[in-house]
Amino acid sequence: MIATTVTSSAIVLVGAVFLACAVEMVEALTIVLAVGHTRGWRSAFEGTGVALAALAALVAVLGPALVHVPLSALRLVVGGVLLIFGMQWLRKAILRASGLKALHDEDEIYRETVAELEAVATRPDRDRIAFVMAFKGVFLEGLEVVVAVLTLGTSAHRLGLAAATAGVAIVLVGVVGVIVAKQLSSVPENLMKMGVGVMLVSFGTFWTGEGLKVSWPGSDAFLLIFVVFYAIVCAATISVLRKASPTNVAVA
Amino acid sequence: MALLARALKGFGRFWWDFLVGDTPEIFLACVITIGLIALVSDVAKWHRAGVVILPLLVTFTLVGSVRRAVRARR
């Protein structure tokens, strides 16, 4: 019998990686679908494939290297990076939820990408523009996934779990995205981003503290307290902003 | 050689955009927060203080950055 221990940090790790990867995958998929529909699938798939290969090479180089860094130093650096990254996500999500910033509209991004591609008239057999756009879309969104997986995975000493979760999220969103094609805008992206932001900031706080020898009561379980605490902070901030500027709430 | 230089420049730009970007106040506040917690916890050996101070500083940074964005809009 295999005994399995599910710790709170593992649950938060899986949640954070899954949501972060799903959000980035939605964004990358929107661009690839727009490129494929407008300029043909061959170059769109080639651009996607090369970007995925470049990302895999990055993981292969950086992953094993990170494992050899002393854990406390790694957690301090990763904690700091996650704090910054997470707060940037939360800031945007709070502003969007308060109506002070336009929501991320996948339909609009799809239309813009299609319009940009249609403006270029020529469609040779091997389409350089389509290749570059698909590559850029997948590589840039993928880099954020790589950073999330490597930082969260190595710091928790669960790189395999983080990578597997990322794989599941990417495949799941990919399959669902291809089936629903242009309905990616129905994904509650801002809510997901808020969830990821809360988890990244929670991990960031926890590991920055660990790296600086802060002794958290209850060890890993304290992560869940951070998740609840930062979720309340976000909800309260959004509520205050909505009350302060009620006219902004309808801004799309 | 030129390709390597371009790749390194791109890599540097990615991290700059990733960490600083349009929210330099978050980057700065994080550096200051880490410095303060290091002083309190690692140097002064007051390991429990960070439990309260760290999340509070993070909260102030987040709310402060949101307020800055709201002010910029007005």
mmCIF file of C-alpha atoms in Angstrom, chain A residues 140-250:
data_model
loop_
_atom_site.group_PDB
_atom_site.id
_atom_site.type_symbol
_atom_site.label_atom_id
_atom_site.label_comp_id
_atom_site.label_asym_id
_atom_site.label_seq_id
_atom_site.Cartn_x
_atom_site.Cartn_y
_atom_site.Cartn_z
ATOM 1 C CA LEU A 140 5.915 34.815 -24.369
ATOM 2 C CA GLU A 141 2.877 33.316 -22.648
ATOM 3 C CA GLY A 142 4.812 30.073 -22.172
ATOM 4 C CA LEU A 143 7.696 31.879 -20.476
ATOM 5 C CA GLU A 144 5.333 32.898 -17.678
ATOM 6 C CA VAL A 145 4.254 29.268 -17.340
ATOM 7 C CA VAL A 146 7.908 28.171 -17.217
ATOM 8 C CA VAL A 147 8.710 30.742 -14.526
ATOM 9 C CA ALA A 148 5.662 29.696 -12.472
ATOM 10 C CA VAL A 149 6.407 25.965 -12.778
ATOM 11 C CA LEU A 150 10.140 26.271 -12.081
ATOM 12 C CA THR A 151 9.847 28.685 -9.163
ATOM 13 C CA LEU A 152 6.880 27.036 -7.484
ATOM 14 C CA GLY A 153 8.063 23.496 -8.243
ATOM 15 C CA THR A 154 11.692 23.796 -7.169
ATOM 16 C CA SER A 155 10.947 25.770 -3.997
ATOM 17 C CA ALA A 156 8.401 23.217 -2.865
ATOM 18 C CA HIS A 157 10.731 20.380 -3.944
ATOM 19 C CA ARG A 158 7.857 19.152 -6.127
ATOM 20 C CA LEU A 159 9.038 20.026 -9.632
ATOM 21 C CA GLY A 160 7.490 16.816 -11.025
ATOM 22 C CA LEU A 161 4.079 17.613 -9.522
ATOM 23 C CA ALA A 162 4.239 21.204 -10.792
ATOM 24 C CA ALA A 163 5.252 20.105 -14.302
ATOM 25 C CA ALA A 164 2.545 17.399 -14.414
ATOM 26 C CA THR A 165 -0.093 19.913 -13.265
ATOM 27 C CA ALA A 166 1.057 22.376 -15.923
ATOM 28 C CA GLY A 167 0.845 19.628 -18.556
ATOM 29 C CA VAL A 168 -2.701 18.707 -17.513
ATOM 30 C CA ALA A 169 -3.796 22.373 -17.544
ATOM 31 C CA ILE A 170 -2.266 22.998 -20.978
ATOM 32 C CA VAL A 171 -3.779 19.852 -22.539
ATOM 33 C CA LEU A 172 -7.179 20.464 -20.931
ATOM 34 C CA VAL A 173 -7.398 24.105 -22.046
ATOM 35 C CA GLY A 174 -6.002 23.129 -25.458
ATOM 36 C CA VAL A 175 -8.647 20.451 -26.040
ATOM 37 C CA VAL A 176 -11.523 22.565 -24.686
ATOM 38 C CA GLY A 177 -10.219 25.623 -26.568
ATOM 39 C CA VAL A 178 -10.100 23.782 -29.897
ATOM 40 C CA ILE A 179 -13.625 22.417 -29.336
ATOM 41 C CA VAL A 180 -15.183 25.759 -28.400
ATOM 42 C CA ALA A 181 -12.869 27.583 -30.865
ATOM 43 C CA LYS A 182 -13.827 31.244 -30.635
ATOM 44 C CA GLN A 183 -15.658 31.128 -27.301
ATOM 45 C CA LEU A 184 -12.557 31.553 -25.151
ATOM 46 C CA SER A 185 -13.961 34.886 -23.985
ATOM 47 C CA SER A 186 -16.462 32.982 -21.827
ATOM 48 C CA VAL A 187 -13.617 31.799 -19.566
ATOM 49 C CA PRO A 188 -13.830 33.824 -16.317
ATOM 50 C CA GLU A 189 -10.264 34.978 -16.849
ATOM 51 C CA ASN A 190 -10.179 37.840 -14.366
ATOM 52 C CA LEU A 191 -11.484 35.657 -11.555
ATOM 53 C CA MET A 192 -8.871 33.030 -12.421
ATOM 54 C CA LYS A 193 -6.149 35.674 -12.489
ATOM 55 C CA MET A 194 -7.285 36.908 -9.090
ATOM 56 C CA GLY A 195 -7.070 33.333 -7.760
ATOM 57 C CA VAL A 196 -3.586 32.856 -9.215
ATOM 58 C CA GLY A 197 -2.478 36.228 -7.864
ATOM 59 C CA VAL A 198 -3.691 35.348 -4.359
ATOM 60 C CA MET A 199 -1.837 32.020 -4.474
ATOM 61 C CA LEU A 200 1.363 33.495 -5.909
ATOM 62 C CA VAL A 201 1.433 36.220 -3.247
ATOM 63 C CA SER A 202 0.699 33.595 -0.559
ATOM 64 C CA PHE A 203 3.583 31.403 -1.757
ATOM 65 C CA GLY A 204 5.761 34.492 -2.157
ATOM 66 C CA THR A 205 5.110 35.603 1.421
ATOM 67 C CA PHE A 206 5.628 32.093 2.775
ATOM 68 C CA TRP A 207 8.900 31.378 0.972
ATOM 69 C CA THR A 208 10.348 34.856 1.453
ATOM 70 C CA GLY A 209 9.742 34.300 5.165
ATOM 71 C CA GLU A 210 11.241 30.802 5.029
ATOM 72 C CA GLY A 211 14.309 32.167 3.245
ATOM 73 C CA LEU A 212 14.684 34.802 5.992
ATOM 74 C CA LYS A 213 14.175 32.284 8.852
ATOM 75 C CA VAL A 214 10.716 33.477 9.838
ATOM 76 C CA SER A 215 9.081 30.640 11.780
ATOM 77 C CA TRP A 216 5.502 30.238 10.579
ATOM 78 C CA PRO A 217 3.105 28.777 13.156
ATOM 79 C CA GLY A 218 1.819 25.423 11.892
ATOM 80 C CA SER A 219 4.482 25.339 9.149
ATOM 81 C CA ASP A 220 2.957 24.611 5.681
ATOM 82 C CA ALA A 221 -0.613 24.973 6.977
ATOM 83 C CA PHE A 222 0.017 28.707 7.400
ATOM 84 C CA LEU A 223 -0.125 28.992 3.584
ATOM 85 C CA LEU A 224 -3.890 28.501 3.727
ATOM 86 C CA ILE A 225 -4.186 31.386 6.194
ATOM 87 C CA PHE A 226 -2.327 33.586 3.709
ATOM 88 C CA VAL A 227 -4.684 32.512 0.912
ATOM 89 C CA VAL A 228 -7.729 33.481 2.982
ATOM 90 C CA PHE A 229 -6.082 36.707 4.228
ATOM 91 C CA TYR A 230 -5.088 37.977 0.777
ATOM 92 C CA ALA A 231 -8.474 36.987 -0.700
ATOM 93 C CA ILE A 232 -10.143 39.140 1.976
ATOM 94 C CA VAL A 233 -7.727 42.020 1.266
ATOM 95 C CA CYS A 234 -8.613 41.827 -2.461
ATOM 96 C CA ALA A 235 -12.360 41.641 -1.822
ATOM 97 C CA ALA A 236 -12.191 44.600 0.574
ATOM 98 C CA THR A 237 -10.095 46.686 -1.850
ATOM 99 C CA ILE A 238 -12.487 45.974 -4.740
ATOM 100 C CA SER A 239 -15.468 46.833 -2.560
ATOM 101 C CA VAL A 240 -13.904 50.158 -1.488
ATOM 102 C CA LEU A 241 -12.975 51.046 -5.082
ATOM 103 C CA ARG A 242 -16.456 50.192 -6.373
ATOM 104 C CA LYS A 243 -18.073 52.362 -3.703
ATOM 105 C CA ALA A 244 -15.656 55.206 -4.434
ATOM 106 C CA SER A 245 -16.313 55.177 -8.193
ATOM 107 C CA PRO A 246 -19.607 53.366 -8.889
ATOM 108 C CA THR A 247 -19.729 54.709 -12.462
ATOM 109 C CA ASN A 248 -16.623 52.749 -13.406
ATOM 110 C CA VAL A 249 -18.134 49.343 -12.676
ATOM 111 C CA ALA A 250 -19.719 48.978 -16.114
#
